[in-house]
């Protein structure tokens, strides 16, 4: 303890003054710095929690069962709250200054403590999963009623677990099997380089050129990307074969048919829902193919769209948004949607929840973290005054809105499953795209509709391709080893099945099994269909809003609020949606095809004007 306290004391000396301006976020509502007494007190409390955790794991089997359950949940809540506050603060500090040594030191201390508590968390959750009189305990206590979904989920998950010794053995073996093959993937893809456009580039640099405004650059980058994969394809074939074979083996050991069952369990989603969704997708895929063929012709291709043009835009957009423009535009259209979304957005702007500028040492991309402890969120972007940046800010504010609606849930009831995670964020995108398209002139309107349809095409056609490919890998990996050439063939077959004549068959992407890191995550399979679900679910909800107007809003709020304590099907039912009925999915896809009709009309007029 003295060593731990000494480390904290050393790091708290010399207060670091953080530069603040109008466009940077403030974390003061969480902690005012590492020398803030509140931070230091929470850090000490989290360290002292060790004795409580240790004592309870030893005593819980001697306590009256219902009392023990409450005490276990109380302590898990405390651990969740303290670790969440401390870890999130350091993560947020690190995201805007990855070179801050003080943050790195604290992050190391906090991560080490979180890791050291993992054995206690596992023991406590295992106790909850094996309660003998769960129904009776839940009926007797309000706190347990609130945690009924969590308790039954833990119980169900335990029924698919192996004994403790077997689970421990698999965890150890993974370090030299699936985790090792995953590490090999990261190492090879991070270090491969290729000559492109007269210079040596990393694979990431080459892939980023797919968004170039130059057709020649996009094509050259695609060819160079293919060349880069040639040098690493065989070792990565070994990697994906062994990861998938072990995932399948472990699923069977736990009594599941395959890893898809596990992903559905973790997603709180029925297979019937998945099958109904994909049946609707199959029915509407020809419309996406028509869109791709039309886009190809407008870009000058007669045989479908070459893969290297999959991200190409029709024309250019002359819209530019300062941060002030972005905030004003988003607030204007969120106000038109609902008062509470507008009020939260205004609060986010006024109280500096958003960190906008890009600078050296700041993490790339964008994300939102919900901070239920202070009933706020924090959003990071790398703002560049483009249309895409406006959509990104609106998207992340959707996550903040979702967080606001679940912030009053008990601490362990604030996590939503992957299929529902993008509901509010993508819904916000629909709000903004509709506003932008309505406000745009004819020239920009075609660009905007194409931009939204292009993203939907990725979530529908490309994700379906990746799902189809992974299914075929699991179907075959048990019977044979698939060399790189076999995997390439399976990927080409999946692309031809899902894209048909929308893409040029001479310019497909046989190495998508290398480009997508999701295939190489050791303990997760089928990290793909939730994207299709999220895109279509939020689109279907937006179609309901367009039809019902303000009457839809209470259902939407209730749905989001319920998303952390209900299954996917139960959550949707709150808004009157039956996810096992094709009608909802087809209505969602129908709203997309109406937009495609608008695109086709504008595209035809554009072609005539150009002619």
Coordinates of C-alpha atoms in Angstrom, one line a residue:
X1 CA 0.0 0.0 0.0
X2 CA 2.8 2.5 0.8
X3 CA 4.4 1.8 -2.6
X4 CA 1.0 2.4 -4.3
X5 CA 0.5 5.6 -2.3
X6 CA 4.0 6.8 -3.1
X7 CA 3.4 6.3 -6.8
X8 CA 0.2 8.4 -6.5
X9 CA 2.0 11.1 -4.6
X10 CA 4.8 11.4 -7.2
X11 CA 2.3 11.6 -10.0
X12 CA 0.2 14.2 -8.3
X13 CA 3.0 16.7 -7.9
X14 CA 3.4 19.5 -10.5
X15 CA -0.1 20.2 -11.7
X16 CA -0.3 20.0 -15.5
X17 CA -2.2 23.0 -16.9
X18 CA -4.4 21.8 -19.7
X19 CA -4.9 24.3 -22.6
X20 CA -8.6 25.0 -22.9
X21 CA -10.4 26.8 -25.7
X22 CA -13.9 27.0 -27.1
X23 CA -13.4 23.9 -29.3
X24 CA -11.9 21.5 -26.7
X25 CA -13.8 19.5 -24.2
X26 CA -13.7 20.0 -20.4
X27 CA -13.3 17.0 -18.1
X28 CA -13.7 19.0 -15.0
X29 CA -17.2 17.6 -14.2
X30 CA -15.5 14.2 -13.8
X31 CA -12.2 15.3 -12.2
X32 CA -10.3 18.6 -12.3
X33 CA -7.0 16.8 -12.7
X34 CA -4.9 14.0 -11.2
X35 CA -4.2 16.2 -8.1
X36 CA -8.0 16.7 -7.6
X37 CA -8.8 15.3 -4.1
X38 CA -11.8 13.6 -5.6
X39 CA -9.6 11.6 -8.0
X40 CA -7.0 10.7 -5.4
X41 CA -9.8 9.7 -3.0
X42 CA -11.5 7.4 -5.6
X43 CA -8.1 6.0 -6.5
X44 CA -7.5 5.1 -2.8
X45 CA -11.0 3.7 -2.5
X46 CA -10.5 1.5 -5.5
X47 CA -7.2 0.2 -4.1
X48 CA -8.9 -0.5 -0.7
X49 CA -11.7 -2.4 -2.5
X50 CA -9.4 -5.4 -2.7
X51 CA -10.1 -6.4 0.9
X52 CA -13.9 -6.1 0.5
X53 CA -13.7 -8.3 -2.7
X54 CA -11.5 -10.8 -1.1
X55 CA -13.6 -11.1 2.0
X56 CA -16.9 -11.4 0.2
X57 CA -15.7 -14.2 -2.1
X58 CA -14.7 -16.1 1.0
X59 CA -17.9 -15.4 3.0
X60 CA -20.7 -15.3 0.4
X61 CA -21.5 -19.1 0.6
X62 CA -22.0 -18.7 4.3
X63 CA -24.6 -16.0 4.0
X64 CA -28.3 -16.3 3.5
X65 CA -28.7 -16.6 -0.2
X66 CA -30.9 -13.6 -1.0
X67 CA -28.8 -11.4 1.3
X68 CA -25.6 -12.7 -0.4
X69 CA -27.0 -11.9 -3.8
X70 CA -27.7 -8.3 -2.8
X71 CA -24.2 -7.9 -1.3
X72 CA -22.5 -9.4 -4.4
X73 CA -24.4 -7.0 -6.6
X74 CA -23.7 -4.0 -4.3
X75 CA -20.0 -4.8 -4.4
X76 CA -20.0 -5.3 -8.2
X77 CA -21.7 -2.0 -8.6
X78 CA -19.1 -0.3 -6.4
X79 CA -16.2 -1.9 -8.4
X80 CA -17.9 -0.9 -11.7
X81 CA -18.5 2.7 -10.6
X82 CA -15.0 3.3 -9.3
X83 CA -13.1 1.5 -12.1
X84 CA -15.4 3.2 -14.7
X85 CA -14.8 6.7 -13.4
X86 CA -11.0 6.3 -13.0
X87 CA -10.4 4.4 -16.2
X88 CA -12.6 6.6 -18.3
X89 CA -11.0 9.8 -17.1
X90 CA -7.5 8.5 -18.0
X91 CA -8.7 7.1 -21.3
X92 CA -10.3 10.4 -22.2
X93 CA -7.1 12.3 -21.2
X94 CA -5.0 9.9 -23.2
X95 CA -7.2 10.2 -26.3
X96 CA -6.4 13.9 -26.7
X97 CA -2.8 13.6 -25.7
X98 CA -1.3 10.1 -26.3
X99 CA 2.1 11.3 -25.3
X100 CA 1.1 12.5 -21.8
X101 CA 3.5 10.5 -19.5
X102 CA 1.5 11.2 -16.3
X103 CA -1.7 9.8 -17.9
X104 CA 0.2 6.7 -19.1
X105 CA 1.5 6.1 -15.5
X106 CA -2.0 6.4 -14.0
X107 CA -3.5 4.3 -16.8
X108 CA -1.0 1.6 -16.1
X109 CA -1.8 1.6 -12.3
X110 CA -5.6 1.6 -12.9
X111 CA -5.4 -1.1 -15.6
X112 CA -3.3 -3.3 -13.4
X113 CA -5.8 -2.9 -10.6
X114 CA -8.7 -3.7 -12.9
X115 CA -6.9 -6.8 -14.1
X116 CA -6.0 -7.9 -10.6
X117 CA -9.7 -7.8 -9.6
X118 CA -10.8 -9.9 -12.6
X119 CA -10.6 -13.1 -10.6
X120 CA -13.0 -11.7 -8.0
X121 CA -15.4 -10.4 -10.6
X122 CA -15.5 -13.8 -12.2
X123 CA -16.1 -15.5 -8.8
X124 CA -18.9 -13.1 -7.9
X125 CA -20.6 -13.5 -11.2
X126 CA -20.3 -17.2 -11.1
X127 CA -22.0 -17.2 -7.7
X128 CA -24.9 -15.1 -9.2
X129 CA -25.2 -17.5 -12.1
X130 CA -25.7 -20.5 -9.8
X131 CA -28.3 -19.1 -7.3
X132 CA -30.6 -22.0 -6.3
X133 CA -33.7 -19.9 -5.5
X134 CA -33.3 -17.1 -8.0
X135 CA -37.0 -16.6 -8.7
X136 CA -37.8 -16.3 -5.0
X137 CA -35.0 -13.9 -4.3
X138 CA -36.0 -11.6 -7.2
X139 CA -39.7 -11.5 -6.1
X140 CA -38.7 -10.4 -2.6
X141 CA -36.5 -7.5 -3.4
X142 CA -36.8 -4.4 -5.6
X143 CA -33.1 -4.1 -6.3
X144 CA -33.1 -7.7 -7.5
X145 CA -36.1 -7.1 -9.7
X146 CA -34.2 -4.3 -11.4
X147 CA -31.3 -6.8 -12.0
X148 CA -33.5 -9.7 -13.1
X149 CA -32.4 -9.5 -16.8
X150 CA -28.7 -9.5 -15.7
X151 CA -29.3 -12.4 -13.3
X152 CA -31.1 -14.6 -15.8
X153 CA -28.6 -13.7 -18.5
X154 CA -25.7 -14.9 -16.2
X155 CA -27.6 -18.1 -15.4
X156 CA -28.2 -18.8 -19.1
X157 CA -24.6 -18.1 -20.0
X158 CA -23.4 -20.4 -17.2
X159 CA -25.3 -23.2 -18.8
X160 CA -23.0 -22.9 -21.8
X161 CA -19.9 -22.8 -19.8
X162 CA -17.4 -25.5 -19.0
X163 CA -16.1 -26.4 -15.6
X164 CA -13.8 -23.8 -14.0
X165 CA -10.7 -26.0 -14.7
X166 CA -11.6 -26.4 -18.4
X167 CA -12.3 -22.7 -18.8
X168 CA -9.0 -21.8 -17.1
X169 CA -7.2 -24.3 -19.4
X170 CA -8.7 -22.8 -22.5
X171 CA -7.9 -19.3 -21.4
X172 CA -4.2 -20.3 -21.0
X173 CA -4.1 -22.2 -24.2
X174 CA -5.6 -19.3 -26.2
X175 CA -2.4 -17.3 -25.5
X176 CA -0.4 -19.7 -27.7
X177 CA -3.3 -20.5 -30.1
X178 CA -6.1 -18.1 -31.1
X179 CA -4.5 -15.0 -29.4
X180 CA -1.1 -15.9 -31.0
X181 CA -2.6 -16.2 -34.5
X182 CA -4.4 -12.9 -33.9
X183 CA -1.1 -11.2 -32.9
X184 CA 0.5 -12.6 -36.0
X185 CA -2.3 -10.9 -38.1
X186 CA -1.7 -7.6 -36.5
X187 CA 2.1 -7.9 -36.9
X188 CA 2.0 -8.9 -40.5
X189 CA -0.6 -6.3 -41.6
X190 CA 1.1 -3.6 -39.6
X191 CA 4.6 -4.2 -41.1
X192 CA 3.9 -5.0 -44.7
X193 CA 4.9 -2.2 -47.1
X194 CA 4.5 -1.7 -50.8
X195 CA 5.7 0.7 -53.5
X196 CA 2.8 2.9 -54.6
X197 CA 2.7 6.1 -56.5
X198 CA 6.5 6.3 -56.4
X199 CA 6.9 5.9 -52.7
X200 CA 7.0 3.2 -50.1
X201 CA 3.8 3.0 -48.1
X202 CA 2.3 1.0 -45.3
X203 CA -0.8 -1.1 -46.0
X204 CA -2.9 1.4 -44.1
X205 CA -1.6 4.3 -46.2
X206 CA -2.4 2.5 -49.4
X207 CA -5.9 1.5 -48.2
X208 CA -6.7 5.1 -47.3
X209 CA -6.2 6.1 -50.9
X210 CA -9.5 4.4 -51.8
X211 CA -11.1 7.7 -50.8
X212 CA -8.9 9.7 -53.1
X213 CA -10.8 12.1 -55.5
X214 CA -8.6 10.8 -58.4
X215 CA -9.8 7.7 -60.2
X216 CA -6.3 6.9 -61.3
X217 CA -5.0 7.0 -57.7
X218 CA -7.9 4.8 -56.5
X219 CA -7.1 2.2 -59.1
X220 CA -3.4 2.2 -58.6
X221 CA -3.9 2.0 -54.8
X222 CA -6.2 -1.0 -55.3
X223 CA -3.6 -2.8 -57.4
X224 CA -0.8 -2.1 -54.9
X225 CA -3.1 -3.3 -52.0
X226 CA -3.5 -6.6 -53.9
X227 CA 0.2 -6.8 -54.3
X228 CA 0.8 -6.3 -50.6
X229 CA -1.5 -9.1 -49.7
X230 CA 0.4 -11.5 -51.9
X231 CA 3.4 -11.5 -49.5
X232 CA 1.4 -12.3 -46.4
X233 CA -1.6 -14.4 -47.6
X234 CA -0.2 -17.8 -46.8
X235 CA 0.6 -17.2 -43.1
X236 CA -2.7 -15.4 -42.7
X237 CA -4.5 -18.4 -44.2
X238 CA -2.9 -20.5 -41.4
X239 CA -4.1 -17.8 -38.9
X240 CA -7.7 -17.7 -40.0
X241 CA -8.0 -21.5 -40.3
X242 CA -6.8 -22.1 -36.8
X243 CA -8.8 -19.3 -35.2
X244 CA -12.0 -20.5 -36.8
X245 CA -11.3 -24.2 -36.1
X246 CA -10.7 -23.4 -32.4
X247 CA -13.8 -21.2 -32.2
X248 CA -15.9 -24.0 -33.7
X249 CA -14.4 -26.6 -31.3
X250 CA -15.0 -24.5 -28.2
X251 CA -18.6 -23.8 -29.3
X252 CA -19.2 -27.5 -29.7
X253 CA -17.6 -28.2 -26.3
X254 CA -20.1 -25.7 -24.7
X255 CA -23.0 -27.4 -26.4
X256 CA -23.6 -24.8 -29.1
X257 CA -24.1 -25.7 -32.7
X258 CA -21.5 -23.2 -33.9
X259 CA -20.0 -19.8 -33.0
X260 CA -23.0 -18.0 -34.6
X261 CA -25.1 -19.3 -31.7
X262 CA -22.7 -17.7 -29.2
X263 CA -22.7 -14.4 -31.0
X264 CA -26.5 -14.4 -31.0
X265 CA -26.6 -15.2 -27.3
X266 CA -24.2 -12.3 -26.6
X267 CA -26.4 -10.1 -28.8
X268 CA -29.6 -11.2 -26.9
X269 CA -31.1 -12.0 -30.3
X270 CA -33.0 -15.0 -31.7
X271 CA -31.8 -16.9 -34.8
X272 CA -35.3 -16.5 -36.2
X273 CA -34.8 -12.7 -36.2
X274 CA -31.5 -13.0 -38.0
X275 CA -33.0 -15.4 -40.6
X276 CA -36.0 -13.1 -41.2
X277 CA -33.8 -10.1 -41.6
X278 CA -31.6 -11.8 -44.2
X279 CA -34.6 -13.2 -46.1
X280 CA -35.8 -9.6 -46.5
X281 CA -32.3 -8.5 -47.5
X282 CA -32.1 -11.2 -50.2
X283 CA -35.5 -10.0 -51.6
X284 CA -34.2 -6.4 -52.0
X285 CA -30.6 -7.0 -53.0
X286 CA -31.6 -6.6 -56.8
X287 CA -32.4 -2.9 -56.0
X288 CA -28.9 -2.4 -54.6
X289 CA -27.5 -4.0 -57.7
X290 CA -29.5 -1.6 -59.9
X291 CA -28.1 1.3 -57.8
X292 CA -24.5 0.1 -58.3
X293 CA -25.0 -0.4 -62.0
X294 CA -26.4 3.1 -62.4
X295 CA -23.6 4.6 -60.4
X296 CA -21.1 2.6 -62.5
X297 CA -22.5 4.1 -65.8
X298 CA -22.4 7.6 -64.4
X299 CA -18.7 7.0 -63.6
X300 CA -18.1 5.7 -67.1
X301 CA -18.2 1.9 -66.6
X302 CA -20.4 -0.5 -68.6
X303 CA -19.8 -3.8 -66.8
X304 CA -20.8 -2.8 -63.2
X305 CA -18.7 -1.0 -60.6
X306 CA -15.1 -2.0 -60.2
X307 CA -14.2 -2.7 -56.6
X308 CA -11.7 0.2 -56.5
X309 CA -14.6 2.5 -57.2
X310 CA -16.8 1.2 -54.3
X311 CA -16.1 4.4 -52.3
X312 CA -16.1 6.8 -55.3
X313 CA -18.5 9.8 -55.0
X314 CA -20.6 11.2 -57.8
X315 CA -19.3 14.7 -58.3
X316 CA -18.1 16.9 -55.5
X317 CA -19.8 18.6 -52.6
X318 CA -19.2 22.4 -52.3
X319 CA -20.7 22.4 -48.8
X320 CA -18.3 23.6 -46.0
X321 CA -19.2 23.8 -42.4
X322 CA -17.3 25.7 -39.7
X323 CA -17.7 24.3 -36.2
X324 CA -20.2 27.0 -35.5
X325 CA -22.1 26.1 -38.7
X326 CA -22.1 22.5 -37.7
X327 CA -23.5 23.1 -34.2
X328 CA -26.1 25.5 -35.5
X329 CA -27.3 23.2 -38.3
X330 CA -27.5 20.1 -36.0
X331 CA -29.3 22.1 -33.3
X332 CA -31.8 23.4 -35.8
X333 CA -32.8 20.0 -37.1
X334 CA -32.6 18.2 -33.8
X335 CA -35.0 20.8 -32.4
X336 CA -37.4 19.9 -35.2
X337 CA -37.2 16.3 -34.1
X338 CA -37.5 16.5 -30.3
X339 CA -37.0 18.9 -27.5
X340 CA -35.0 16.6 -25.3
X341 CA -32.5 15.7 -28.1
X342 CA -32.1 19.5 -28.8
X343 CA -31.7 20.3 -25.1
X344 CA -29.1 17.6 -24.6
X345 CA -27.2 18.8 -27.7
X346 CA -27.3 22.4 -26.5
X347 CA -26.0 21.3 -23.1
X348 CA -23.2 19.3 -24.9
X349 CA -22.1 22.5 -26.7
X350 CA -22.5 24.9 -23.8
X351 CA -20.7 22.6 -21.3
X352 CA -17.9 21.6 -23.7
X353 CA -18.6 17.9 -24.1
X354 CA -17.0 17.8 -27.6
X355 CA -13.4 17.9 -28.5
X356 CA -13.2 19.1 -32.1
X357 CA -9.6 20.0 -33.4
X358 CA -7.2 17.6 -34.8
X359 CA -3.6 17.9 -33.6
X360 CA -0.4 15.9 -33.0
X361 CA -0.8 13.4 -30.3
X362 CA -4.6 13.2 -30.5
X363 CA -6.3 9.9 -31.3
X364 CA -7.7 9.6 -34.8
X365 CA -11.3 9.0 -35.6
X366 CA -14.3 9.8 -33.4
X367 CA -16.1 8.2 -30.5
X368 CA -18.5 8.9 -27.7
X369 CA -18.3 7.8 -24.1
X370 CA -21.3 7.9 -21.8
X371 CA -20.4 9.2 -18.3
X372 CA -23.5 8.2 -16.3
X373 CA -21.8 9.1 -13.0
X374 CA -22.1 12.8 -14.0
X375 CA -25.1 12.4 -16.3
X376 CA -23.1 13.6 -19.3
X377 CA -21.1 12.2 -22.2
X378 CA -17.8 13.2 -24.0
X379 CA -17.3 13.2 -27.7
X380 CA -14.0 13.2 -29.6
X381 CA -13.8 14.2 -33.3
X382 CA -11.1 15.3 -35.7
X383 CA -13.1 18.0 -37.3
X384 CA -12.2 19.2 -40.8
X385 CA -15.2 21.4 -41.9
X386 CA -16.6 18.8 -44.2
X387 CA -20.1 17.3 -44.6
X388 CA -18.7 14.0 -43.3
X389 CA -17.7 15.8 -40.1
X390 CA -21.2 17.2 -39.5
X391 CA -22.6 13.7 -39.9
X392 CA -20.0 12.3 -37.5
X393 CA -20.8 14.9 -34.8
X394 CA -24.6 14.1 -35.2
X395 CA -23.8 10.4 -35.0
X396 CA -21.8 10.7 -31.8
X397 CA -24.5 12.9 -30.3
X398 CA -26.9 9.9 -30.9
X399 CA -24.7 7.8 -28.6
X400 CA -24.9 10.6 -26.1
X401 CA -28.7 10.7 -26.3
X402 CA -28.8 6.9 -25.9
X403 CA -26.6 7.2 -22.9
X404 CA -28.8 9.9 -21.4
X405 CA -31.8 7.7 -21.6
X406 CA -30.1 4.8 -19.7
X407 CA -28.0 6.9 -17.2
X408 CA -30.5 6.4 -14.4
X409 CA -30.4 2.6 -14.7
X410 CA -28.5 0.8 -12.0
X411 CA -24.7 0.7 -12.8
X412 CA -24.6 -2.9 -14.1
X413 CA -27.7 -2.1 -16.3
X414 CA -26.1 0.5 -18.6
X415 CA -24.5 -1.6 -21.3
X416 CA -26.4 -2.3 -24.5
X417 CA -25.8 -5.2 -26.9
X418 CA -24.0 -4.8 -30.2
X419 CA -27.0 -4.9 -32.6
X420 CA -28.7 -2.1 -30.6
X421 CA -25.5 -0.1 -30.0
X422 CA -25.8 2.0 -33.2
X423 CA -29.6 2.6 -33.1
X424 CA -29.7 6.2 -31.8
X425 CA -26.5 7.3 -33.6
X426 CA -27.6 6.0 -37.0
X427 CA -31.1 7.4 -36.4
X428 CA -29.4 10.8 -36.0
X429 CA -27.6 10.3 -39.3
X430 CA -31.0 9.8 -41.0
X431 CA -32.3 13.0 -39.4
X432 CA -29.3 14.9 -40.8
X433 CA -29.2 13.4 -44.2
X434 CA -32.9 14.1 -44.7
X435 CA -32.4 17.7 -43.7
X436 CA -29.3 18.1 -45.9
X437 CA -31.0 16.5 -48.9
X438 CA -34.1 18.7 -48.5
X439 CA -32.0 21.8 -48.2
X440 CA -29.6 21.0 -51.1
X441 CA -29.7 22.3 -54.6
X442 CA -30.0 19.8 -57.5
X443 CA -26.2 19.4 -57.9
X444 CA -25.5 18.7 -54.3
X445 CA -28.6 16.6 -53.8
X446 CA -27.3 13.8 -56.1
X447 CA -24.0 13.8 -54.2
X448 CA -25.8 13.6 -50.8
X449 CA -28.2 10.8 -51.8
X450 CA -25.3 8.9 -53.3
X451 CA -23.2 9.3 -50.1
X452 CA -26.0 7.9 -47.9
X453 CA -26.8 5.1 -50.3
X454 CA -23.2 4.2 -50.6
X455 CA -22.9 3.8 -46.8
X456 CA -26.1 1.7 -46.8
X457 CA -24.7 -0.4 -49.6
X458 CA -21.7 -1.2 -47.4
X459 CA -23.9 -2.1 -44.5
X460 CA -26.2 -4.3 -46.6
X461 CA -24.2 -5.8 -49.5
X462 CA -20.7 -5.8 -48.1
X463 CA -21.6 -6.9 -44.6
X464 CA -23.8 -9.7 -46.0
X465 CA -20.8 -10.7 -48.1
X466 CA -18.6 -10.9 -45.0
X467 CA -21.3 -12.8 -43.1
X468 CA -21.7 -15.3 -46.1
X469 CA -18.0 -15.8 -46.3
X470 CA -17.6 -16.5 -42.6
X471 CA -20.4 -19.0 -42.7
X472 CA -18.7 -20.9 -45.5
X473 CA -15.4 -20.9 -43.6
X474 CA -17.0 -22.5 -40.6
X475 CA -18.8 -25.0 -42.8
X476 CA -15.5 -26.2 -44.4
X477 CA -12.7 -25.6 -41.8
X478 CA -13.6 -28.8 -39.9
X479 CA -13.2 -31.0 -43.0
X480 CA -10.2 -29.4 -44.7
X481 CA -7.4 -26.9 -44.4
X482 CA -8.1 -23.9 -46.7
X483 CA -5.1 -22.4 -48.3
X484 CA -5.0 -18.8 -49.4
X485 CA -6.3 -19.7 -52.9
X486 CA -9.3 -21.5 -51.3
X487 CA -10.1 -18.5 -49.1
X488 CA -9.8 -16.2 -52.1
X489 CA -12.2 -18.4 -54.0
X490 CA -14.7 -18.4 -51.1
X491 CA -14.6 -14.6 -50.9
X492 CA -15.1 -14.2 -54.6
X493 CA -18.1 -16.5 -54.5
X494 CA -19.6 -14.6 -51.6
X495 CA -19.1 -11.3 -53.4
X496 CA -20.7 -12.6 -56.6
X497 CA -23.6 -13.9 -54.6
X498 CA -24.3 -10.7 -52.8
X499 CA -23.3 -8.1 -55.3
X500 CA -24.3 -10.0 -58.6
X501 CA -23.9 -7.7 -61.6
X502 CA -23.7 -4.6 -59.4
X503 CA -19.9 -5.1 -59.5
X504 CA -17.6 -5.8 -62.4
X505 CA -16.8 -9.5 -62.1
X506 CA -13.3 -8.8 -63.4
X507 CA -12.6 -6.3 -60.6
X508 CA -13.6 -7.9 -57.3
X509 CA -11.7 -8.1 -54.1
X510 CA -10.4 -11.6 -53.3
X511 CA -8.6 -10.5 -50.1
X512 CA -11.4 -9.1 -48.1
X513 CA -10.7 -11.9 -45.6
X514 CA -7.4 -10.1 -44.9
X515 CA -8.7 -6.6 -44.8
X516 CA -11.2 -7.2 -42.1
X517 CA -9.7 -7.5 -38.6
X518 CA -13.0 -8.9 -37.3
X519 CA -12.1 -12.4 -38.6
X520 CA -9.0 -12.5 -36.4
X521 CA -10.5 -11.5 -33.0
X522 CA -9.8 -14.6 -30.9
X523 CA -13.0 -14.8 -28.9
X524 CA -15.6 -13.3 -31.2
X525 CA -17.0 -14.7 -34.4
X526 CA -19.6 -13.2 -36.8
X527 CA -18.7 -9.6 -35.9
X528 CA -20.6 -8.5 -39.0
X529 CA -24.4 -9.0 -39.0
X530 CA -24.9 -6.5 -36.2
X531 CA -24.0 -3.8 -38.6
X532 CA -26.7 -4.8 -41.1
X533 CA -29.1 -5.1 -38.2
X534 CA -28.2 -1.7 -36.9
X535 CA -28.5 0.0 -40.3
X536 CA -31.9 -1.5 -41.1
X537 CA -33.3 -1.2 -37.6
X538 CA -32.6 2.5 -37.3
X539 CA -33.8 3.0 -40.8
X540 CA -37.0 1.2 -40.1
X541 CA -37.5 3.3 -36.9
X542 CA -37.0 6.5 -39.0
X543 CA -39.5 5.3 -41.5
X544 CA -42.0 4.9 -38.6
X545 CA -41.2 8.4 -37.5
X546 CA -41.8 9.8 -40.9
X547 CA -45.2 8.1 -41.0
X548 CA -46.3 8.8 -37.3
X549 CA -44.6 12.1 -36.5
X550 CA -44.5 13.2 -32.9
X551 CA -46.6 10.2 -31.8
X552 CA -43.5 8.0 -32.5
X553 CA -41.3 9.8 -30.0
X554 CA -42.5 8.3 -26.7
X555 CA -42.0 4.8 -28.2
X556 CA -38.6 5.7 -29.5
X557 CA -37.5 7.0 -26.1
X558 CA -38.9 3.9 -24.3
X559 CA -37.2 1.6 -26.7
X560 CA -33.8 3.1 -26.2
X561 CA -34.3 3.2 -22.4
X562 CA -35.2 -0.5 -22.4
X563 CA -32.3 -1.6 -24.6
X564 CA -30.0 -2.5 -21.7
X565 CA -32.4 -4.7 -19.8
X566 CA -34.3 -6.5 -22.6
X567 CA -33.6 -8.8 -25.5
X568 CA -33.4 -7.3 -29.0
X569 CA -36.9 -8.7 -29.7
X570 CA -38.4 -7.4 -26.4
X571 CA -36.8 -4.0 -27.0
X572 CA -38.3 -3.7 -30.5
X573 CA -41.7 -4.8 -29.2
X574 CA -41.9 -1.7 -27.1
X575 CA -42.3 0.2 -30.3
X576 CA -44.8 -2.3 -31.6
X577 CA -42.2 -4.0 -33.9
X578 CA -42.2 -7.8 -34.4
X579 CA -38.6 -8.6 -35.6
X580 CA -39.6 -12.1 -36.6
X581 CA -42.1 -10.6 -39.1
X582 CA -40.6 -9.8 -42.5
X583 CA -43.0 -6.7 -42.7
X584 CA -40.7 -4.5 -40.5
X585 CA -37.5 -5.4 -42.4
X586 CA -39.2 -4.9 -45.8
X587 CA -40.6 -1.6 -44.7
X588 CA -37.1 -0.5 -43.8
X589 CA -35.7 -1.7 -47.1
X590 CA -38.6 -0.1 -48.9
X591 CA -37.7 3.3 -47.5
X592 CA -34.2 2.8 -48.9
X593 CA -35.6 1.8 -52.4
X594 CA -37.7 5.0 -52.4
X595 CA -34.5 6.9 -51.9
X596 CA -32.9 4.9 -54.7
X597 CA -35.8 5.9 -57.0
X598 CA -35.0 9.5 -56.2
X599 CA -31.4 8.8 -57.0
X600 CA -32.2 7.2 -60.3
X601 CA -34.4 10.1 -61.4
X602 CA -31.7 12.6 -60.5
X603 CA -29.0 10.4 -62.1
X604 CA -31.0 10.2 -65.4
X605 CA -31.5 14.0 -65.4
X606 CA -27.8 14.5 -64.8
X607 CA -26.8 12.1 -67.6
X608 CA -29.2 13.9 -70.0
X609 CA -27.8 17.3 -69.0
X610 CA -24.2 16.0 -69.5
X611 CA -25.2 14.5 -72.9

